[in-house]
Amino acid sequence: MSERQKPARLPALVFVALVALIGLGMLWAIVSTPYDSGVLAGAALSGNNQYGGAVTATNDYLFYVADGGIQRVDRGTGERQTVYTGPASYLNAYDGWLYFVADGRIVRTAYYGGLGSFVGECDSVSMLSVNGLWLYYTDGAGALYKVRADGRQTTRLTGADVTVKAFEAANRIVVFTDGRNLYRMKTDGADRQVLAKGPVERMLYTLDDVYYAAGGAVNRLQSVEAGRPDGTSFSPLQADLFTFTTTQKGRGMVYYYANGALRLRLLQSVEDPLEEESEVLAMERPLDLYVIGTDVLFHTADGTLMQVDTTASHPAARPME
């Protein structure tokens, strides 16, 4: 090194060290902060959370609340096993873990069962939804929070001016209702806006569309976050019990209860210019509606969980075994 180069050596080393520190800091931030996928797990399309999450599923397993605990059914073999004993609600399955609410706490256990562990510190959890590595939940007073799946970084998202009655988190926003109006906000609680005036009786947010029941009719708000409607229309349904899924080709399907029957509406799509209505089966009014694949599940007035195979030539409701 020449004499003229020596004075520049120290600033150069400082610069390199500074760049290295900045790089390490960025890497630490990426590793330590979980990726918010924006896709709800378990009940991603069906809106099962709006009825208390008593049923959820993965590609391999069906989980449901019955017989004083959580039952797991292998969807390939039909084998049933109890994976948790005790009251439970808001089942969400994600990445090998089953999350649910028990005794006001968020509990996590493996799909195969075993000892569960508590997530977070809140002891008055009332509703729960899993979104990637973040868990969104409400407390007994109706305040909405999110917490990392490891129990750290709890953040309150709503203030005392609203009481959350139902919510869904997806596409990096949260849609919720206080029973009066329908709102959207960012996942940090900022930029809250009114989407629709109520009173809102029930809601679900899926595939960037909001379906909500108000005044006995189910309505749709299309492309809430992206703002790119696909040109299809939706005729309001005269119902208040409903749930949503898609066909294997991605066409929207709304199962709903009206006029003494479980009914199905196939939604308009780019490939299908007309909505199609059909009756699945006549039955008494259920307490709720869940959909898993091609099966519709519901509770009767006495609390029995029933299952309907909608692909059968003559669909019938049978108790879950």
PDB file of C-alpha atoms in Angstrom:
ATOM      1  CA  MET A   1       0.000   0.000   0.000  1.00  0.00           C
ATOM      2  CA  SER A   2       1.395   3.397  -0.956  1.00  0.00           C
ATOM      3  CA  GLU A   3       1.649   6.250   1.542  1.00  0.00           C
ATOM      4  CA  ARG A   4      -1.066   8.139  -0.321  1.00  0.00           C
ATOM      5  CA  GLN A   5      -3.518   5.193   0.024  1.00  0.00           C
ATOM      6  CA  LYS A   6      -3.168   4.712   3.800  1.00  0.00           C
ATOM      7  CA  PRO A   7      -5.403   7.697   4.860  1.00  0.00           C
ATOM      8  CA  ALA A   8      -8.285   6.231   2.830  1.00  0.00           C
ATOM      9  CA  ARG A   9      -8.013   2.823   4.461  1.00  0.00           C
ATOM     10  CA  LEU A  10      -9.955   3.624   7.652  1.00  0.00           C
ATOM     11  CA  PRO A  11     -12.969   5.288   5.938  1.00  0.00           C
ATOM     12  CA  ALA A  12     -13.149   2.343   3.539  1.00  0.00           C
ATOM     13  CA  LEU A  13     -13.165  -0.169   6.390  1.00  0.00           C
ATOM     14  CA  VAL A  14     -15.838   1.861   8.212  1.00  0.00           C
ATOM     15  CA  PHE A  15     -17.971   1.928   5.074  1.00  0.00           C
ATOM     16  CA  VAL A  16     -17.660  -1.837   4.568  1.00  0.00           C
ATOM     17  CA  ALA A  17     -18.523  -2.472   8.222  1.00  0.00           C
ATOM     18  CA  LEU A  18     -21.542  -0.182   7.967  1.00  0.00           C
ATOM     19  CA  VAL A  19     -22.823  -1.997   4.861  1.00  0.00           C
ATOM     20  CA  ALA A  20     -22.330  -5.331   6.604  1.00  0.00           C
ATOM     21  CA  LEU A  21     -24.275  -4.142   9.670  1.00  0.00           C
ATOM     22  CA  ILE A  22     -27.125  -2.882   7.503  1.00  0.00           C
ATOM     23  CA  GLY A  23     -27.227  -6.213   5.669  1.00  0.00           C
ATOM     24  CA  LEU A  24     -27.267  -8.176   8.919  1.00  0.00           C
ATOM     25  CA  GLY A  25     -30.024  -5.931  10.248  1.00  0.00           C
ATOM     26  CA  MET A  26     -32.173  -6.529   7.175  1.00  0.00           C
ATOM     27  CA  LEU A  27     -31.577 -10.270   7.380  1.00  0.00           C
ATOM     28  CA  TRP A  28     -32.513 -10.325  11.064  1.00  0.00           C
ATOM     29  CA  ALA A  29     -35.735  -8.407  10.332  1.00  0.00           C
ATOM     30  CA  ILE A  30     -36.704 -10.874   7.606  1.00  0.00           C
ATOM     31  CA  VAL A  31     -35.976 -13.930   9.749  1.00  0.00           C
ATOM     32  CA  SER A  32     -37.529 -12.627  12.969  1.00  0.00           C
ATOM     33  CA  THR A  33     -40.750 -11.287  11.426  1.00  0.00           C
ATOM     34  CA  PRO A  34     -43.127 -13.998  10.192  1.00  0.00           C
ATOM     35  CA  TYR A  35     -44.449 -13.755   6.676  1.00  0.00           C
ATOM     36  CA  ASP A  36     -48.109 -12.771   6.653  1.00  0.00           C
ATOM     37  CA  SER A  37     -49.282 -14.871   3.721  1.00  0.00           C
ATOM     38  CA  GLY A  38     -52.634 -13.120   3.492  1.00  0.00           C
ATOM     39  CA  VAL A  39     -54.380 -16.496   3.107  1.00  0.00           C
ATOM     40  CA  LEU A  40     -56.518 -17.878   5.885  1.00  0.00           C
ATOM     41  CA  ALA A  41     -55.771 -21.464   6.811  1.00  0.00           C
ATOM     42  CA  GLY A  42     -58.325 -24.198   7.360  1.00  0.00           C
ATOM     43  CA  ALA A  43     -61.534 -22.294   6.712  1.00  0.00           C
ATOM     44  CA  ALA A  44     -60.062 -20.254   3.879  1.00  0.00           C
ATOM     45  CA  LEU A  45     -63.026 -20.413   1.513  1.00  0.00           C
ATOM     46  CA  SER A  46     -65.960 -21.808   3.424  1.00  0.00           C
ATOM     47  CA  GLY A  47     -66.532 -19.154   6.052  1.00  0.00           C
ATOM     48  CA  ASN A  48     -66.679 -21.821   8.780  1.00  0.00           C
ATOM     49  CA  ASN A  49     -65.453 -19.294  11.343  1.00  0.00           C
ATOM     50  CA  GLN A  50     -68.694 -17.336  11.124  1.00  0.00           C
ATOM     51  CA  TYR A  51     -70.483 -20.211  12.856  1.00  0.00           C
ATOM     52  CA  GLY A  52     -67.951 -20.789  15.610  1.00  0.00           C
ATOM     53  CA  GLY A  53     -65.472 -22.954  13.728  1.00  0.00           C
ATOM     54  CA  ALA A  54     -66.802 -26.307  14.957  1.00  0.00           C
ATOM     55  CA  VAL A  55     -65.635 -27.912  11.698  1.00  0.00           C
ATOM     56  CA  THR A  56     -62.439 -27.478   9.679  1.00  0.00           C
ATOM     57  CA  ALA A  57     -60.299 -29.615   7.407  1.00  0.00           C
ATOM     58  CA  THR A  58     -57.001 -30.147   5.628  1.00  0.00           C
ATOM     59  CA  ASN A  59     -56.341 -32.261   2.555  1.00  0.00           C
ATOM     60  CA  ASP A  60     -55.839 -35.278   4.823  1.00  0.00           C
ATOM     61  CA  TYR A  61     -58.028 -34.728   7.885  1.00  0.00           C
ATOM     62  CA  LEU A  62     -61.435 -33.521   8.960  1.00  0.00           C
ATOM     63  CA  PHE A  63     -61.622 -32.007  12.454  1.00  0.00           C
ATOM     64  CA  TYR A  64     -64.897 -31.384  14.235  1.00  0.00           C
ATOM     65  CA  VAL A  65     -66.253 -30.838  17.731  1.00  0.00           C
ATOM     66  CA  ALA A  66     -68.328 -33.748  19.078  1.00  0.00           C
ATOM     67  CA  ASP A  67     -68.598 -36.142  22.021  1.00  0.00           C
ATOM     68  CA  GLY A  68     -67.002 -33.737  24.473  1.00  0.00           C
ATOM     69  CA  GLY A  69     -63.871 -32.995  22.462  1.00  0.00           C
ATOM     70  CA  ILE A  70     -62.234 -32.593  19.062  1.00  0.00           C
ATOM     71  CA  GLN A  71     -62.489 -35.525  16.670  1.00  0.00           C
ATOM     72  CA  ARG A  72     -60.097 -36.147  13.786  1.00  0.00           C
ATOM     73  CA  VAL A  73     -61.182 -38.229  10.801  1.00  0.00           C
ATOM     74  CA  ASP A  74     -58.708 -39.465   8.205  1.00  0.00           C
ATOM     75  CA  ARG A  75     -60.315 -38.426   4.924  1.00  0.00           C
ATOM     76  CA  GLY A  76     -58.706 -41.363   3.141  1.00  0.00           C
ATOM     77  CA  THR A  77     -59.489 -44.234   5.491  1.00  0.00           C
ATOM     78  CA  GLY A  78     -62.349 -42.828   7.590  1.00  0.00           C
ATOM     79  CA  GLU A  79     -60.488 -43.679  10.807  1.00  0.00           C
ATOM     80  CA  ARG A  80     -61.612 -41.501  13.726  1.00  0.00           C
ATOM     81  CA  GLN A  81     -59.616 -40.440  16.774  1.00  0.00           C
ATOM     82  CA  THR A  82     -60.168 -37.995  19.637  1.00  0.00           C
ATOM     83  CA  VAL A  83     -57.291 -35.489  19.629  1.00  0.00           C
ATOM     84  CA  TYR A  84     -58.537 -33.228  22.437  1.00  0.00           C
ATOM     85  CA  THR A  85     -60.937 -33.725  25.313  1.00  0.00           C
ATOM     86  CA  GLY A  86     -62.976 -30.773  26.560  1.00  0.00           C
ATOM     87  CA  PRO A  87     -65.057 -27.911  25.152  1.00  0.00           C
ATOM     88  CA  ALA A  88     -63.467 -26.272  22.092  1.00  0.00           C
ATOM     89  CA  SER A  89     -64.410 -23.821  19.340  1.00  0.00           C
ATOM     90  CA  TYR A  90     -62.927 -21.920  16.389  1.00  0.00           C
ATOM     91  CA  LEU A  91     -60.876 -24.785  15.001  1.00  0.00           C
ATOM     92  CA  ASN A  92     -58.162 -23.675  12.544  1.00  0.00           C
ATOM     93  CA  ALA A  93     -55.728 -26.155  10.983  1.00  0.00           C
ATOM     94  CA  TYR A  94     -52.420 -24.868   9.645  1.00  0.00           C
ATOM     95  CA  ASP A  95     -49.065 -26.425   8.783  1.00  0.00           C
ATOM     96  CA  GLY A  96     -49.362 -29.481  11.033  1.00  0.00           C
ATOM     97  CA  TRP A  97     -50.943 -27.624  13.955  1.00  0.00           C
ATOM     98  CA  LEU A  98     -54.544 -27.370  15.100  1.00  0.00           C
ATOM     99  CA  TYR A  99     -55.386 -24.062  16.789  1.00  0.00           C
ATOM    100  CA  PHE A 100     -58.600 -23.562  18.746  1.00  0.00           C
ATOM    101  CA  VAL A 101     -60.209 -21.745  21.676  1.00  0.00           C
ATOM    102  CA  ALA A 102     -60.650 -23.589  24.979  1.00  0.00           C
ATOM    103  CA  ASP A 103     -61.536 -22.021  28.335  1.00  0.00           C
ATOM    104  CA  GLY A 104     -60.878 -18.554  26.931  1.00  0.00           C
ATOM    105  CA  ARG A 105     -57.321 -19.400  25.820  1.00  0.00           C
ATOM    106  CA  ILE A 106     -55.777 -20.056  22.417  1.00  0.00           C
ATOM    107  CA  VAL A 107     -54.561 -23.666  22.371  1.00  0.00           C
ATOM    108  CA  ARG A 108     -52.261 -25.315  19.847  1.00  0.00           C
ATOM    109  CA  THR A 109     -51.815 -29.057  19.401  1.00  0.00           C
ATOM    110  CA  ALA A 110     -50.421 -31.290  16.666  1.00  0.00           C
ATOM    111  CA  TYR A 111     -52.812 -32.887  14.194  1.00  0.00           C
ATOM    112  CA  TYR A 112     -52.299 -36.245  15.905  1.00  0.00           C
ATOM    113  CA  GLY A 113     -53.180 -34.774  19.309  1.00  0.00           C
ATOM    114  CA  GLY A 114     -50.997 -34.966  22.388  1.00  0.00           C
ATOM    115  CA  LEU A 115     -50.334 -32.225  24.895  1.00  0.00           C
ATOM    116  CA  GLY A 116     -51.597 -28.830  23.826  1.00  0.00           C
ATOM    117  CA  SER A 117     -49.860 -25.545  24.583  1.00  0.00           C
ATOM    118  CA  PHE A 118     -51.249 -22.071  25.152  1.00  0.00           C
ATOM    119  CA  VAL A 119     -50.502 -19.292  22.662  1.00  0.00           C
ATOM    120  CA  GLY A 120     -50.342 -15.726  23.942  1.00  0.00           C
ATOM    121  CA  GLU A 121     -51.442 -14.341  27.282  1.00  0.00           C
ATOM    122  CA  CYS A 122     -55.102 -13.426  26.746  1.00  0.00           C
ATOM    123  CA  ASP A 123     -57.454 -15.438  28.988  1.00  0.00           C
ATOM    124  CA  SER A 124     -60.749 -14.205  27.528  1.00  0.00           C
ATOM    125  CA  VAL A 125     -60.530 -15.177  23.865  1.00  0.00           C
ATOM    126  CA  SER A 126     -63.917 -15.411  22.168  1.00  0.00           C
ATOM    127  CA  MET A 127     -63.125 -15.780  18.416  1.00  0.00           C
ATOM    128  CA  LEU A 128     -60.016 -16.962  16.560  1.00  0.00           C
ATOM    129  CA  SER A 129     -58.741 -17.021  12.994  1.00  0.00           C
ATOM    130  CA  VAL A 130     -55.335 -18.208  11.748  1.00  0.00           C
ATOM    131  CA  ASN A 131     -53.645 -16.264   8.953  1.00  0.00           C
ATOM    132  CA  GLY A 132     -50.226 -17.662   8.087  1.00  0.00           C
ATOM    133  CA  LEU A 133     -48.004 -17.229  11.123  1.00  0.00           C
ATOM    134  CA  TRP A 134     -50.316 -14.633  12.692  1.00  0.00           C
ATOM    135  CA  LEU A 135     -53.355 -15.406  14.826  1.00  0.00           C
ATOM    136  CA  TYR A 136     -56.213 -12.909  14.930  1.00  0.00           C
ATOM    137  CA  TYR A 137     -58.612 -13.058  17.863  1.00  0.00           C
ATOM    138  CA  THR A 138     -61.158 -11.105  19.887  1.00  0.00           C
ATOM    139  CA  ASP A 139     -61.397 -10.850  23.647  1.00  0.00           C
ATOM    140  CA  GLY A 140     -64.541 -10.971  25.749  1.00  0.00           C
ATOM    141  CA  ALA A 141     -65.125  -7.249  25.277  1.00  0.00           C
ATOM    142  CA  GLY A 142     -65.032  -7.527  21.486  1.00  0.00           C
ATOM    143  CA  ALA A 143     -61.611  -5.958  20.930  1.00  0.00           C
ATOM    144  CA  LEU A 144     -59.634  -7.392  18.004  1.00  0.00           C
ATOM    145  CA  TYR A 145     -55.978  -8.407  18.396  1.00  0.00           C
ATOM    146  CA  LYS A 146     -53.290 -10.261  16.498  1.00  0.00           C
ATOM    147  CA  VAL A 147     -50.415 -12.298  17.923  1.00  0.00           C
ATOM    148  CA  ARG A 148     -47.593 -14.310  16.416  1.00  0.00           C
ATOM    149  CA  ALA A 149     -47.988 -18.078  16.423  1.00  0.00           C
ATOM    150  CA  ASP A 150     -45.132 -18.255  18.951  1.00  0.00           C
ATOM    151  CA  GLY A 151     -47.157 -16.086  21.362  1.00  0.00           C
ATOM    152  CA  ARG A 152     -45.074 -12.937  20.934  1.00  0.00           C
ATOM    153  CA  GLN A 153     -45.846  -9.493  19.555  1.00  0.00           C
ATOM    154  CA  THR A 154     -49.477  -9.113  20.622  1.00  0.00           C
ATOM    155  CA  THR A 155     -51.060  -6.037  19.015  1.00  0.00           C
ATOM    156  CA  ARG A 156     -54.490  -4.539  19.641  1.00  0.00           C
ATOM    157  CA  LEU A 157     -56.166  -3.515  16.364  1.00  0.00           C
ATOM    158  CA  THR A 158     -59.436  -1.873  17.425  1.00  0.00           C
ATOM    159  CA  GLY A 159     -60.318   0.726  20.006  1.00  0.00           C
ATOM    160  CA  ALA A 160     -63.195   1.104  22.423  1.00  0.00           C
ATOM    161  CA  ASP A 161     -65.437   2.723  19.792  1.00  0.00           C
ATOM    162  CA  VAL A 162     -66.347  -0.604  18.130  1.00  0.00           C
ATOM    163  CA  THR A 163     -67.221  -4.085  19.389  1.00  0.00           C
ATOM    164  CA  VAL A 164     -66.227  -6.743  16.868  1.00  0.00           C
ATOM    165  CA  LYS A 165     -68.975  -9.311  16.283  1.00  0.00           C
ATOM    166  CA  ALA A 166     -67.369 -11.154  13.338  1.00  0.00           C
ATOM    167  CA  PHE A 167     -64.200 -10.764  11.286  1.00  0.00           C
ATOM    168  CA  GLU A 168     -61.974 -12.306   8.617  1.00  0.00           C
ATOM    169  CA  ALA A 169     -58.334 -11.484   7.793  1.00  0.00           C
ATOM    170  CA  ALA A 170     -56.994 -12.045   4.274  1.00  0.00           C
ATOM    171  CA  ASN A 171     -55.248 -10.201   1.443  1.00  0.00           C
ATOM    172  CA  ARG A 172     -53.407  -8.119   4.055  1.00  0.00           C
ATOM    173  CA  ILE A 173     -56.587  -6.479   5.301  1.00  0.00           C
ATOM    174  CA  VAL A 174     -59.153  -7.233   8.000  1.00  0.00           C
ATOM    175  CA  VAL A 175     -62.881  -7.074   7.286  1.00  0.00           C
ATOM    176  CA  PHE A 176     -65.176  -6.996  10.299  1.00  0.00           C
ATOM    177  CA  THR A 177     -68.579  -5.970  11.574  1.00  0.00           C
ATOM    178  CA  ASP A 178     -69.789  -4.567  14.860  1.00  0.00           C
ATOM    179  CA  GLY A 179     -73.320  -5.693  14.013  1.00  0.00           C
ATOM    180  CA  ARG A 180     -74.159  -2.241  12.697  1.00  0.00           C
ATOM    181  CA  ASN A 181     -71.734  -1.548   9.856  1.00  0.00           C
ATOM    182  CA  LEU A 182     -69.228  -3.481   7.775  1.00  0.00           C
ATOM    183  CA  TYR A 183     -65.623  -2.227   7.951  1.00  0.00           C
ATOM    184  CA  ARG A 184     -62.204  -2.846   6.458  1.00  0.00           C
ATOM    185  CA  MET A 185     -58.806  -1.847   7.798  1.00  0.00           C
ATOM    186  CA  LYS A 186     -55.131  -2.674   7.426  1.00  0.00           C
ATOM    187  CA  THR A 187     -53.684  -5.518   9.474  1.00  0.00           C
ATOM    188  CA  ASP A 188     -52.113  -3.018  11.888  1.00  0.00           C
ATOM    189  CA  GLY A 189     -55.523  -1.444  12.587  1.00  0.00           C
ATOM    190  CA  ALA A 190     -54.891   1.669  10.497  1.00  0.00           C
ATOM    191  CA  ASP A 191     -57.013   3.212   7.748  1.00  0.00           C
ATOM    192  CA  ARG A 192     -60.389   1.919   8.924  1.00  0.00           C
ATOM    193  CA  GLN A 193     -63.217   2.516   6.446  1.00  0.00           C
ATOM    194  CA  VAL A 194     -66.936   1.716   6.303  1.00  0.00           C
ATOM    195  CA  LEU A 195     -67.734  -0.695   3.482  1.00  0.00           C
ATOM    196  CA  ALA A 196     -71.486  -0.966   3.990  1.00  0.00           C
ATOM    197  CA  LYS A 197     -74.159   0.228   6.369  1.00  0.00           C
ATOM    198  CA  GLY A 198     -75.959  -2.342   8.483  1.00  0.00           C
ATOM    199  CA  PRO A 199     -77.270  -3.819  10.520  1.00  0.00           C
ATOM    200  CA  VAL A 200     -75.054  -6.725   9.391  1.00  0.00           C
ATOM    201  CA  GLU A 201     -76.268 -10.090  10.663  1.00  0.00           C
ATOM    202  CA  ARG A 202     -73.479 -12.327   9.307  1.00  0.00           C
ATOM    203  CA  MET A 203     -70.417 -11.906   7.087  1.00  0.00           C
ATOM    204  CA  LEU A 204     -67.538 -13.716   5.443  1.00  0.00           C
ATOM    205  CA  TYR A 205     -64.600 -12.433   3.398  1.00  0.00           C
ATOM    206  CA  THR A 206     -63.065 -14.780   0.855  1.00  0.00           C
ATOM    207  CA  LEU A 207     -61.265 -14.514  -2.503  1.00  0.00           C
ATOM    208  CA  ASP A 208     -61.353 -10.720  -1.994  1.00  0.00           C
ATOM    209  CA  ASP A 209     -65.161 -10.657  -1.978  1.00  0.00           C
ATOM    210  CA  VAL A 210     -67.349  -9.936   1.042  1.00  0.00           C
ATOM    211  CA  TYR A 211     -70.660 -11.741   1.436  1.00  0.00           C
ATOM    212  CA  TYR A 212     -72.892 -10.411   4.193  1.00  0.00           C
ATOM    213  CA  ALA A 213     -76.453 -10.826   5.407  1.00  0.00           C
ATOM    214  CA  ALA A 214     -78.383  -7.658   6.142  1.00  0.00           C
ATOM    215  CA  GLY A 215     -82.145  -7.363   6.479  1.00  0.00           C
ATOM    216  CA  GLY A 216     -82.636 -11.031   5.581  1.00  0.00           C
ATOM    217  CA  ALA A 217     -80.731 -10.755   2.286  1.00  0.00           C
ATOM    218  CA  VAL A 218     -77.223 -11.905   1.390  1.00  0.00           C
ATOM    219  CA  ASN A 219     -75.275  -9.306  -0.593  1.00  0.00           C
ATOM    220  CA  ARG A 220     -71.805  -9.231  -2.150  1.00  0.00           C
ATOM    221  CA  LEU A 221     -69.069  -6.600  -2.301  1.00  0.00           C
ATOM    222  CA  GLN A 222     -66.631  -7.614  -5.017  1.00  0.00           C
ATOM    223  CA  SER A 223     -62.830  -7.132  -5.103  1.00  0.00           C
ATOM    224  CA  VAL A 224     -62.581  -5.216  -1.834  1.00  0.00           C
ATOM    225  CA  GLU A 225     -58.778  -4.943  -1.721  1.00  0.00           C
ATOM    226  CA  ALA A 226     -57.643  -5.255  -5.336  1.00  0.00           C
ATOM    227  CA  GLY A 227     -60.416  -3.065  -6.736  1.00  0.00           C
ATOM    228  CA  ARG A 228     -60.631  -5.067  -9.959  1.00  0.00           C
ATOM    229  CA  PRO A 229     -64.158  -6.512 -10.356  1.00  0.00           C
ATOM    230  CA  ASP A 230     -64.374  -9.236 -12.993  1.00  0.00           C
ATOM    231  CA  GLY A 231     -67.597  -7.929 -14.522  1.00  0.00           C
ATOM    232  CA  THR A 232     -69.875 -10.564 -13.014  1.00  0.00           C
ATOM    233  CA  SER A 233     -73.011  -9.715 -11.061  1.00  0.00           C
ATOM    234  CA  PHE A 234     -74.598 -11.209  -7.950  1.00  0.00           C
ATOM    235  CA  SER A 235     -78.331 -11.206  -7.269  1.00  0.00           C
ATOM    236  CA  PRO A 236     -79.038 -10.791  -3.524  1.00  0.00           C
ATOM    237  CA  LEU A 237     -80.221 -13.989  -1.826  1.00  0.00           C
ATOM    238  CA  GLN A 238     -83.227 -13.961   0.475  1.00  0.00           C
ATOM    239  CA  ALA A 239     -81.531 -15.810   3.331  1.00  0.00           C
ATOM    240  CA  ASP A 240     -79.526 -15.289   6.499  1.00  0.00           C
ATOM    241  CA  LEU A 241     -77.831 -18.700   6.831  1.00  0.00           C
ATOM    242  CA  PHE A 242     -75.217 -19.205   4.131  1.00  0.00           C
ATOM    243  CA  THR A 243     -71.688 -20.371   3.429  1.00  0.00           C
ATOM    244  CA  PHE A 244     -69.316 -20.294   0.466  1.00  0.00           C
ATOM    245  CA  THR A 245     -66.979 -22.593  -1.435  1.00  0.00           C
ATOM    246  CA  THR A 246     -65.906 -23.196  -5.039  1.00  0.00           C
ATOM    247  CA  THR A 247     -66.143 -25.984  -7.570  1.00  0.00           C
ATOM    248  CA  GLN A 248     -62.970 -27.768  -8.660  1.00  0.00           C
ATOM    249  CA  LYS A 249     -62.830 -25.341 -11.583  1.00  0.00           C
ATOM    250  CA  GLY A 250     -63.042 -22.365  -9.222  1.00  0.00           C
ATOM    251  CA  ARG A 251     -66.652 -21.332  -9.786  1.00  0.00           C
ATOM    252  CA  GLY A 252     -68.228 -19.777  -6.698  1.00  0.00           C
ATOM    253  CA  MET A 253     -70.892 -21.733  -4.814  1.00  0.00           C
ATOM    254  CA  VAL A 254     -73.165 -20.418  -2.076  1.00  0.00           C
ATOM    255  CA  TYR A 255     -75.075 -22.929   0.047  1.00  0.00           C
ATOM    256  CA  TYR A 256     -77.921 -21.321   1.949  1.00  0.00           C
ATOM    257  CA  TYR A 257     -81.113 -22.125   3.823  1.00  0.00           C
ATOM    258  CA  ALA A 258     -84.411 -20.695   2.587  1.00  0.00           C
ATOM    259  CA  ASN A 259     -88.058 -21.754   2.408  1.00  0.00           C
ATOM    260  CA  GLY A 260     -87.570 -24.976   4.336  1.00  0.00           C
ATOM    261  CA  ALA A 261     -84.695 -26.307   2.234  1.00  0.00           C
ATOM    262  CA  LEU A 262     -80.942 -26.338   1.842  1.00  0.00           C
ATOM    263  CA  ARG A 263     -80.289 -24.665  -1.496  1.00  0.00           C
ATOM    264  CA  LEU A 264     -77.292 -24.087  -3.779  1.00  0.00           C
ATOM    265  CA  ARG A 265     -76.484 -21.165  -6.008  1.00  0.00           C
ATOM    266  CA  LEU A 266     -73.728 -21.504  -8.596  1.00  0.00           C
ATOM    267  CA  LEU A 267     -72.421 -18.005  -9.149  1.00  0.00           C
ATOM    268  CA  GLN A 268     -71.895 -16.209 -12.398  1.00  0.00           C
ATOM    269  CA  SER A 269     -68.334 -16.393 -13.689  1.00  0.00           C
ATOM    270  CA  VAL A 270     -66.399 -15.328 -16.765  1.00  0.00           C
ATOM    271  CA  GLU A 271     -67.058 -18.784 -18.293  1.00  0.00           C
ATOM    272  CA  ASP A 272     -70.612 -19.143 -16.890  1.00  0.00           C
ATOM    273  CA  PRO A 273     -72.799 -16.148 -17.780  1.00  0.00           C
ATOM    274  CA  LEU A 274     -75.829 -17.167 -15.693  1.00  0.00           C
ATOM    275  CA  GLU A 275     -76.372 -17.957 -12.019  1.00  0.00           C
ATOM    276  CA  GLU A 276     -77.873 -21.391 -11.402  1.00  0.00           C
ATOM    277  CA  GLU A 277     -80.213 -22.294  -8.523  1.00  0.00           C
ATOM    278  CA  SER A 278     -81.080 -25.738  -7.185  1.00  0.00           C
ATOM    279  CA  GLU A 279     -82.567 -27.369  -4.096  1.00  0.00           C
ATOM    280  CA  VAL A 280     -80.284 -29.833  -2.323  1.00  0.00           C
ATOM    281  CA  LEU A 281     -82.805 -31.247   0.150  1.00  0.00           C
ATOM    282  CA  ALA A 282     -85.798 -30.211   2.208  1.00  0.00           C
ATOM    283  CA  MET A 283     -85.142 -30.044   5.953  1.00  0.00           C
ATOM    284  CA  GLU A 284     -85.807 -28.131   9.134  1.00  0.00           C
ATOM    285  CA  ARG A 285     -83.867 -24.957   9.771  1.00  0.00           C
ATOM    286  CA  PRO A 286     -80.328 -25.754  10.985  1.00  0.00           C
ATOM    287  CA  LEU A 287     -78.327 -23.805  13.535  1.00  0.00           C
ATOM    288  CA  ASP A 288     -75.388 -23.284  11.167  1.00  0.00           C
ATOM    289  CA  LEU A 289     -73.874 -24.315   7.840  1.00  0.00           C
ATOM    290  CA  TYR A 290     -70.375 -25.665   7.198  1.00  0.00           C
ATOM    291  CA  VAL A 291     -68.923 -26.909   3.922  1.00  0.00           C
ATOM    292  CA  ILE A 292     -65.953 -29.240   3.478  1.00  0.00           C
ATOM    293  CA  GLY A 293     -65.245 -30.276  -0.089  1.00  0.00           C
ATOM    294  CA  THR A 294     -68.521 -31.569  -1.486  1.00  0.00           C
ATOM    295  CA  ASP A 295     -70.078 -32.150   1.956  1.00  0.00           C
ATOM    296  CA  VAL A 296     -72.326 -29.736   3.823  1.00  0.00           C
ATOM    297  CA  LEU A 297     -72.429 -30.105   7.605  1.00  0.00           C
ATOM    298  CA  PHE A 298     -74.809 -28.497  10.081  1.00  0.00           C
ATOM    299  CA  HIS A 299     -76.122 -28.775  13.626  1.00  0.00           C
ATOM    300  CA  THR A 300     -79.754 -29.540  14.290  1.00  0.00           C
ATOM    301  CA  ALA A 301     -81.777 -27.808  16.995  1.00  0.00           C
ATOM    302  CA  ASP A 302     -80.740 -30.497  19.509  1.00  0.00           C
ATOM    303  CA  GLY A 303     -77.025 -30.028  18.703  1.00  0.00           C
ATOM    304  CA  THR A 304     -76.504 -33.121  16.524  1.00  0.00           C
ATOM    305  CA  LEU A 305     -73.888 -32.641  13.807  1.00  0.00           C
ATOM    306  CA  MET A 306     -75.242 -33.817  10.441  1.00  0.00           C
ATOM    307  CA  GLN A 307     -73.455 -34.436   7.146  1.00  0.00           C
ATOM    308  CA  VAL A 308     -74.832 -34.178   3.602  1.00  0.00           C
ATOM    309  CA  ASP A 309     -73.008 -35.629   0.595  1.00  0.00           C
ATOM    310  CA  THR A 310     -74.135 -33.212  -2.111  1.00  0.00           C
ATOM    311  CA  THR A 311     -72.808 -35.473  -4.903  1.00  0.00           C
ATOM    312  CA  ALA A 312     -75.291 -38.259  -4.076  1.00  0.00           C
ATOM    313  CA  SER A 313     -78.167 -38.799  -6.500  1.00  0.00           C
ATOM    314  CA  HIS A 314     -80.579 -38.244  -3.597  1.00  0.00           C
ATOM    315  CA  PRO A 315     -78.722 -36.240  -0.920  1.00  0.00           C
ATOM    316  CA  ALA A 316     -79.715 -36.995   2.660  1.00  0.00           C
ATOM    317  CA  ALA A 317     -78.594 -35.719   6.064  1.00  0.00           C
ATOM    318  CA  ARG A 318     -76.875 -38.306   8.255  1.00  0.00           C
ATOM    319  CA  PRO A 319     -75.360 -37.914  11.751  1.00  0.00           C
ATOM    320  CA  MET A 320     -71.585 -37.681  11.811  1.00  0.00           C
ATOM    321  CA  GLU A 321     -70.198 -40.967  13.101  1.00  0.00           C
TER     322      GLU A 321
END
